[in-house]
mmCIF file of C-alpha atoms in Angstrom:
data_model
loop_
_atom_site.group_PDB
_atom_site.id
_atom_site.type_symbol
_atom_site.label_atom_id
_atom_site.label_comp_id
_atom_site.label_asym_id
_atom_site.label_seq_id
_atom_site.Cartn_x
_atom_site.Cartn_y
_atom_site.Cartn_z
ATOM 1 C CA UNK D 1 95.737 115.465 84.228
ATOM 2 C CA UNK D 2 98.078 117.780 86.093
ATOM 3 C CA UNK D 3 99.966 118.775 82.997
ATOM 4 C CA UNK D 4 100.979 115.236 82.021
ATOM 5 C CA UNK D 5 100.106 114.073 78.534
ATOM 6 C CA UNK D 6 97.328 111.515 78.344
ATOM 7 C CA UNK D 7 99.562 109.058 76.521
ATOM 8 C CA UNK D 8 102.051 109.361 79.391
ATOM 9 C CA UNK D 9 99.354 108.604 81.961
ATOM 10 C CA UNK D 10 98.063 105.614 80.035
ATOM 11 C CA UNK D 11 101.388 104.088 78.970
ATOM 12 C CA UNK D 12 101.670 100.462 80.133
ATOM 13 C CA UNK D 13 104.412 100.004 82.677
ATOM 14 C CA UNK D 14 106.385 97.624 80.507
ATOM 15 C CA UNK D 15 106.462 99.725 77.348
ATOM 16 C CA UNK D 16 109.273 102.088 76.374
ATOM 17 C CA UNK D 17 108.822 105.367 78.160
ATOM 18 C CA UNK D 18 108.573 108.897 76.945
ATOM 19 C CA UNK D 19 111.712 110.952 76.823
ATOM 20 C CA UNK D 20 112.133 113.398 79.677
ATOM 21 C CA UNK D 21 113.408 116.943 79.451
ATOM 22 C CA UNK D 22 117.064 116.794 78.532
ATOM 23 C CA UNK D 23 116.968 113.279 77.088
ATOM 24 C CA UNK D 24 116.942 109.845 78.611
ATOM 25 C CA UNK D 25 117.291 108.907 82.239
ATOM 26 C CA UNK D 26 119.454 106.084 83.420
ATOM 27 C CA UNK D 27 117.821 103.083 84.998
ATOM 28 C CA UNK D 28 117.302 103.681 88.720
ATOM 29 C CA UNK D 29 117.388 101.495 91.700
ATOM 30 C CA UNK D 30 117.011 101.261 97.458
ATOM 31 C CA UNK D 31 118.658 102.803 100.365
ATOM 32 C CA UNK D 32 117.415 104.364 99.844
ATOM 33 C CA UNK D 33 123.443 103.178 86.414
ATOM 34 C CA UNK D 34 123.668 100.605 84.416
ATOM 35 C CA UNK D 35 121.774 100.476 81.155
ATOM 36 C CA UNK D 36 120.125 103.780 80.302
ATOM 37 C CA UNK D 37 116.408 103.541 79.767
ATOM 38 C CA UNK D 38 113.879 106.119 78.652
ATOM 39 C CA UNK D 39 111.723 107.758 81.293
ATOM 40 C CA UNK D 40 108.144 106.597 81.456
ATOM 41 C CA UNK D 41 106.960 110.178 81.704
ATOM 42 C CA UNK D 42 108.352 113.539 80.683
ATOM 43 C CA UNK D 43 110.138 115.290 83.490
ATOM 44 C CA UNK D 44 108.112 118.386 84.372
ATOM 45 C CA UNK D 45 109.915 121.511 83.245
ATOM 46 C CA UNK D 46 111.385 123.710 85.910
ATOM 47 C CA UNK D 47 112.211 121.022 88.439
ATOM 48 C CA UNK D 48 115.602 121.765 89.911
ATOM 49 C CA UNK D 49 117.442 118.479 89.979
ATOM 50 C CA UNK D 50 119.912 117.554 92.652
ATOM 51 C CA UNK D 51 122.329 114.665 92.567
ATOM 52 C CA UNK D 52 120.366 111.495 92.024
ATOM 53 C CA UNK D 53 120.919 108.056 93.413
ATOM 54 C CA UNK D 54 118.691 105.295 94.702
ATOM 55 C CA UNK D 55 115.543 106.480 96.304
ATOM 56 C CA UNK D 56 113.192 109.833 96.068
ATOM 57 C CA UNK D 57 113.010 112.449 98.831
ATOM 58 C CA UNK D 58 110.679 115.345 98.527
ATOM 59 C CA UNK D 59 112.016 118.557 99.951
ATOM 60 C CA UNK D 60 109.368 121.147 100.606
ATOM 61 C CA UNK D 61 109.598 124.623 102.082
ATOM 62 C CA UNK D 62 106.673 126.412 103.707
ATOM 63 C CA UNK D 63 107.236 130.192 103.416
ATOM 64 C CA UNK D 64 105.964 131.740 106.604
ATOM 65 C CA UNK D 65 104.186 128.485 107.353
ATOM 66 C CA UNK D 66 101.199 129.607 105.322
ATOM 67 C CA UNK D 67 101.118 128.805 101.610
ATOM 68 C CA UNK D 68 102.777 126.632 99.013
ATOM 69 C CA UNK D 69 103.887 129.251 96.428
ATOM 70 C CA UNK D 70 107.638 129.658 96.715
ATOM 71 C CA UNK D 71 108.024 126.512 98.828
ATOM 72 C CA UNK D 72 111.027 124.311 98.137
ATOM 73 C CA UNK D 73 109.931 120.749 97.413
ATOM 74 C CA UNK D 74 112.321 117.843 97.026
ATOM 75 C CA UNK D 75 111.855 114.181 96.139
ATOM 76 C CA UNK D 76 114.095 111.228 96.980
ATOM 77 C CA UNK D 77 113.459 108.173 94.801
ATOM 78 C CA UNK D 78 114.125 104.981 96.696
ATOM 79 C CA UNK D 79 115.056 101.759 94.963
ATOM 80 C CA UNK D 80 118.722 101.202 94.234
ATOM 81 C CA UNK D 81 120.367 102.067 90.969
ATOM 82 C CA UNK D 82 121.256 98.981 88.907
ATOM 83 C CA UNK D 83 124.842 100.230 89.051
ATOM 84 C CA UNK D 84 124.911 99.576 92.798
ATOM 85 C CA UNK D 85 125.476 95.919 91.965
ATOM 86 C CA UNK D 86 128.710 96.896 90.269
ATOM 87 C CA UNK D 87 129.823 99.006 93.243
ATOM 88 C CA UNK D 88 129.376 96.626 96.171
ATOM 89 C CA UNK D 89 132.428 97.960 97.998
ATOM 90 C CA UNK D 90 131.100 101.501 97.901
ATOM 91 C CA UNK D 91 127.501 100.722 98.856
ATOM 92 C CA UNK D 92 128.545 98.360 101.651
ATOM 93 C CA UNK D 93 130.539 101.128 103.303
ATOM 94 C CA UNK D 94 129.151 101.759 106.791
ATOM 95 C CA UNK D 95 127.778 105.214 107.581
ATOM 96 C CA UNK D 96 126.638 106.692 110.904
ATOM 97 C CA UNK D 97 122.841 106.837 111.286
ATOM 98 C CA UNK D 98 122.750 108.096 114.868
ATOM 99 C CA UNK D 99 121.531 104.847 116.433
ATOM 100 C CA UNK D 100 124.368 102.845 114.931
ATOM 101 C CA UNK D 101 125.959 102.220 111.572
ATOM 102 C CA UNK D 102 124.420 100.967 108.371
ATOM 103 C CA UNK D 103 125.331 100.286 104.753
ATOM 104 C CA UNK D 104 125.610 103.349 102.529
ATOM 105 C CA UNK D 105 122.934 101.992 100.209
ATOM 106 C CA UNK D 106 121.162 98.759 99.274
ATOM 107 C CA UNK D 107 119.420 97.173 96.332
ATOM 108 C CA UNK D 108 115.743 97.774 95.735
ATOM 109 C CA UNK D 109 112.933 95.295 95.258
ATOM 110 C CA UNK D 110 110.878 94.466 92.149
ATOM 111 C CA UNK D 111 107.661 92.762 91.125
ATOM 112 C CA UNK D 112 107.731 89.087 90.161
ATOM 113 C CA UNK D 113 107.662 90.244 86.531
ATOM 114 C CA UNK D 114 110.763 92.373 87.005
ATOM 115 C CA UNK D 115 109.278 95.872 87.296
ATOM 116 C CA UNK D 116 111.867 97.552 89.519
ATOM 117 C CA UNK D 117 111.130 99.671 92.549
ATOM 118 C CA UNK D 118 113.601 102.202 91.158
ATOM 119 C CA UNK D 119 111.559 102.558 87.990
ATOM 120 C CA UNK D 120 108.364 102.959 89.997
ATOM 121 C CA UNK D 121 109.734 105.578 92.368
ATOM 122 C CA UNK D 122 111.308 107.689 89.641
ATOM 123 C CA UNK D 123 108.091 107.720 87.633
ATOM 124 C CA UNK D 124 105.927 108.629 90.646
ATOM 125 C CA UNK D 125 108.432 111.302 91.647
ATOM 126 C CA UNK D 126 108.291 112.985 88.245
ATOM 127 C CA UNK D 127 104.502 112.980 88.411
ATOM 128 C CA UNK D 128 104.593 114.275 91.977
ATOM 129 C CA UNK D 129 107.014 117.025 91.014
ATOM 130 C CA UNK D 130 104.706 118.258 88.290
ATOM 131 C CA UNK D 131 101.750 118.383 90.678
ATOM 132 C CA UNK D 132 103.711 120.273 93.333
ATOM 133 C CA UNK D 133 105.061 122.748 90.817
ATOM 134 C CA UNK D 134 101.490 123.420 89.735
ATOM 135 C CA UNK D 135 100.877 124.447 93.354
ATOM 136 C CA UNK D 136 103.787 126.881 93.155
ATOM 137 C CA UNK D 137 106.434 124.800 94.892
ATOM 138 C CA UNK D 138 110.032 124.530 93.724
ATOM 139 C CA UNK D 139 110.963 120.876 93.367
ATOM 140 C CA UNK D 140 114.285 119.091 93.636
ATOM 141 C CA UNK D 141 115.146 115.439 93.182
ATOM 142 C CA UNK D 142 117.912 113.960 95.295
ATOM 143 C CA UNK D 143 118.776 111.997 92.172
ATOM 144 C CA UNK D 144 117.453 111.466 88.674
ATOM 145 C CA UNK D 145 119.076 108.129 87.803
ATOM 146 C CA UNK D 146 122.150 110.061 86.719
ATOM 147 C CA UNK D 147 124.783 108.520 89.008
ATOM 148 C CA UNK D 148 126.654 105.224 88.833
ATOM 149 C CA UNK D 149 125.559 104.322 92.392
ATOM 150 C CA UNK D 150 124.123 105.810 95.583
ATOM 151 C CA UNK D 151 123.817 108.420 96.928
ATOM 152 C CA UNK D 152 124.409 107.152 100.458
ATOM 153 C CA UNK D 153 121.605 107.481 102.981
ATOM 154 C CA UNK D 154 123.485 110.135 104.953
ATOM 155 C CA UNK D 155 124.098 112.202 101.818
ATOM 156 C CA UNK D 156 120.433 112.068 100.888
ATOM 157 C CA UNK D 157 119.532 113.379 104.335
ATOM 158 C CA UNK D 158 122.053 116.208 103.933
ATOM 159 C CA UNK D 159 120.477 117.285 100.643
ATOM 160 C CA UNK D 160 117.204 118.038 102.412
ATOM 161 C CA UNK D 161 118.913 119.623 105.400
ATOM 162 C CA UNK D 162 121.066 121.920 103.295
ATOM 163 C CA UNK D 163 118.027 122.980 101.276
ATOM 164 C CA UNK D 164 116.389 124.023 104.569
ATOM 165 C CA UNK D 165 113.331 122.156 103.343
ATOM 166 C CA UNK D 166 110.107 122.315 105.297
ATOM 167 C CA UNK D 167 109.076 118.831 104.222
ATOM 168 C CA UNK D 168 110.877 115.798 102.843
ATOM 169 C CA UNK D 169 109.117 112.734 101.468
ATOM 170 C CA UNK D 170 110.974 109.596 100.414
ATOM 171 C CA UNK D 171 109.003 107.492 97.925
ATOM 172 C CA UNK D 172 109.304 103.708 98.250
ATOM 173 C CA UNK D 173 107.623 100.413 97.395
ATOM 174 C CA UNK D 174 107.946 97.465 99.751
ATOM 175 C CA UNK D 175 109.151 93.913 99.096
ATOM 176 C CA UNK D 176 107.216 91.853 101.627
ATOM 177 C CA UNK D 177 105.440 88.492 101.523
ATOM 178 C CA UNK D 178 102.498 87.620 99.297
ATOM 179 C CA UNK D 179 99.249 88.557 101.025
ATOM 180 C CA UNK D 180 100.800 91.575 102.706
ATOM 181 C CA UNK D 181 99.089 94.527 101.070
ATOM 182 C CA UNK D 182 98.543 98.247 101.363
ATOM 183 C CA UNK D 183 100.568 101.376 102.008
ATOM 184 C CA UNK D 184 102.211 102.753 105.112
ATOM 185 C CA UNK D 185 103.986 105.960 106.051
ATOM 186 C CA UNK D 186 107.123 105.683 108.196
ATOM 187 C CA UNK D 187 107.656 108.411 110.790
ATOM 188 C CA UNK D 188 110.887 109.293 112.606
ATOM 189 C CA UNK D 189 111.207 108.221 116.227
ATOM 190 C CA UNK D 190 112.839 110.393 118.855
ATOM 191 C CA UNK D 191 116.556 109.818 118.289
ATOM 192 C CA UNK D 192 119.487 111.645 119.841
ATOM 193 C CA UNK D 193 123.038 110.423 119.485
ATOM 194 C CA UNK D 194 125.875 110.253 117.019
ATOM 195 C CA UNK D 195 125.037 112.653 114.225
ATOM 196 C CA UNK D 196 121.295 112.418 114.840
ATOM 197 C CA UNK D 197 118.816 114.572 116.722
ATOM 198 C CA UNK D 198 115.180 114.330 115.650
ATOM 199 C CA UNK D 199 113.754 116.137 118.671
ATOM 200 C CA UNK D 200 112.727 119.170 116.620
ATOM 201 C CA UNK D 201 111.068 117.262 113.780
ATOM 202 C CA UNK D 202 109.181 114.370 115.395
ATOM 203 C CA UNK D 203 105.929 116.279 115.878
ATOM 204 C CA UNK D 204 105.948 118.036 112.509
ATOM 205 C CA UNK D 205 106.892 114.819 110.711
ATOM 206 C CA UNK D 206 103.979 113.042 112.385
ATOM 207 C CA UNK D 207 101.648 115.782 111.117
ATOM 208 C CA UNK D 208 103.078 115.480 107.599
ATOM 209 C CA UNK D 209 102.782 111.691 107.668
ATOM 210 C CA UNK D 210 99.200 111.665 108.930
ATOM 211 C CA UNK D 211 98.098 114.071 106.206
ATOM 212 C CA UNK D 212 99.808 112.007 103.514
ATOM 213 C CA UNK D 213 98.240 108.773 104.804
ATOM 214 C CA UNK D 214 94.765 110.330 104.780
ATOM 215 C CA UNK D 215 95.019 111.762 101.277
ATOM 216 C CA UNK D 216 96.839 108.753 99.811
ATOM 217 C CA UNK D 217 94.095 106.387 100.976
ATOM 218 C CA UNK D 218 91.343 108.694 99.740
ATOM 219 C CA UNK D 219 92.855 109.295 96.298
ATOM 220 C CA UNK D 220 94.216 105.837 95.449
ATOM 221 C CA UNK D 221 91.531 103.748 97.143
ATOM 222 C CA UNK D 222 94.292 101.649 98.699
ATOM 223 C CA UNK D 223 93.899 100.491 102.284
ATOM 224 C CA UNK D 224 96.508 101.037 104.976
ATOM 225 C CA UNK D 225 98.981 98.178 105.355
ATOM 226 C CA UNK D 226 97.555 94.955 106.771
ATOM 227 C CA UNK D 227 100.992 93.897 108.073
ATOM 228 C CA UNK D 228 102.623 97.044 109.491
ATOM 229 C CA UNK D 229 101.179 99.847 111.596
ATOM 230 C CA UNK D 230 98.130 98.136 113.044
ATOM 231 C CA UNK D 231 95.893 99.214 110.124
ATOM 232 C CA UNK D 232 96.670 102.886 110.791
ATOM 233 C CA UNK D 233 98.953 103.323 107.782
ATOM 234 C CA UNK D 234 101.571 104.795 110.135
ATOM 235 C CA UNK D 235 104.743 103.237 111.526
ATOM 236 C CA UNK D 236 107.493 104.808 113.652
ATOM 237 C CA UNK D 237 111.120 103.678 113.337
ATOM 238 C CA UNK D 238 114.506 104.647 114.733
ATOM 239 C CA UNK D 239 116.701 102.527 112.440
ATOM 240 C CA UNK D 240 116.510 104.531 109.200
ATOM 241 C CA UNK D 241 119.367 106.915 108.564
ATOM 242 C CA UNK D 242 117.330 108.987 106.137
ATOM 243 C CA UNK D 243 114.984 109.879 109.007
ATOM 244 C CA UNK D 244 117.449 109.903 111.904
ATOM 245 C CA UNK D 245 119.805 112.336 110.180
ATOM 246 C CA UNK D 246 117.128 114.695 108.916
ATOM 247 C CA UNK D 247 116.841 118.117 110.530
ATOM 248 C CA UNK D 248 113.678 118.953 108.578
ATOM 249 C CA UNK D 249 110.268 117.236 108.734
ATOM 250 C CA UNK D 250 110.516 113.997 106.801
ATOM 251 C CA UNK D 251 108.662 110.727 106.199
ATOM 252 C CA UNK D 252 109.059 107.612 104.063
ATOM 253 C CA UNK D 253 106.071 106.308 102.105
ATOM 254 C CA UNK D 254 105.813 102.628 101.156
ATOM 255 C CA UNK D 255 103.189 102.886 98.404
ATOM 256 C CA UNK D 256 102.453 99.156 98.263
ATOM 257 C CA UNK D 257 104.031 95.704 98.260
ATOM 258 C CA UNK D 258 105.683 94.859 94.952
ATOM 259 C CA UNK D 259 105.869 91.152 95.816
ATOM 260 C CA UNK D 260 102.118 90.750 96.193
ATOM 261 C CA UNK D 261 100.422 90.199 92.797
ATOM 262 C CA UNK D 262 97.397 92.352 93.600
ATOM 263 C CA UNK D 263 99.477 95.284 94.820
ATOM 264 C CA UNK D 264 101.900 94.782 91.932
ATOM 265 C CA UNK D 265 99.041 95.151 89.458
ATOM 266 C CA UNK D 266 98.387 98.602 90.906
ATOM 267 C CA UNK D 267 102.011 99.706 91.096
ATOM 268 C CA UNK D 268 102.645 98.796 87.462
ATOM 269 C CA UNK D 269 99.580 100.678 86.182
ATOM 270 C CA UNK D 270 100.288 104.216 84.973
ATOM 271 C CA UNK D 271 96.811 105.424 85.942
ATOM 272 C CA UNK D 272 97.290 104.217 89.527
ATOM 273 C CA UNK D 273 100.746 105.793 89.717
ATOM 274 C CA UNK D 274 99.158 109.105 88.778
ATOM 275 C CA UNK D 275 96.666 108.638 91.612
ATOM 276 C CA UNK D 276 99.534 107.795 93.961
ATOM 277 C CA UNK D 277 101.351 110.988 92.976
ATOM 278 C CA UNK D 278 98.153 112.981 93.446
ATOM 279 C CA UNK D 279 97.568 111.503 96.899
ATOM 280 C CA UNK D 280 101.121 112.329 97.936
ATOM 281 C CA UNK D 281 100.869 115.849 96.522
ATOM 282 C CA UNK D 282 97.556 116.497 98.271
ATOM 283 C CA UNK D 283 98.977 115.369 101.605
ATOM 284 C CA UNK D 284 102.117 117.452 101.162
ATOM 285 C CA UNK D 285 100.291 120.613 100.101
ATOM 286 C CA UNK D 286 97.846 120.177 102.989
ATOM 287 C CA UNK D 287 100.830 120.151 105.322
ATOM 288 C CA UNK D 288 102.564 123.078 103.600
ATOM 289 C CA UNK D 289 99.416 125.176 103.787
ATOM 290 C CA UNK D 290 99.124 124.360 107.468
#
């Protein structure tokens, strides 16, 4: 499926992963390296990799606003690098997010069995990158588990801005209470102040987010969140630096709740992660094609 080997798609989440292009990836972690672990899936060839840290933002360019071929697509994997725990001074540094100040980075969540959000987001991002490249997009990761900590939330926003991306998607998994289930897409609110001005991207980001929510639900079979967004699968926030500081259309996607056993069973299944990547890719390409 989508250029990924069948054994990669079917590999149990807890088993050693396949080696990616160029060797092994370090363990990843949320804001957005510790022991190096093998990737669960091969990294699709041709993805241009940016500096990696905690989190996955997808940077996508829409040439002429018409088609995907030639578009720049980027992915930001959320879910703190394990090394963040060894760099508390650096990740606790306050950065300007427009509506105030916030820590540079945080730690990510995990399932009760220890499957880390960072591992989930990196795997889904590699799958997503392969699907977008098949559509003709150029893909860039904000990190590929190749840094000791970070990058900070403001740096991750700058990566998308400097790429002049037409779409940015940050891949996440939530850490809420048991019984809270489903996905939701976080949209930027209207923010103006400090280093932030989202006035030019609020409408386009809402379009991007709505398309992703529709396709994600259809492809994965997952329902919109039953605890955020009023069952719409959409939530608007003004307290996230990754959104506030973006000058290109951008959304966050919480693919499910890692702390709920039923959602965790989906997030740890390779087949479902492929569906998640496909749902994200379909929503993104729908947006890029206008």
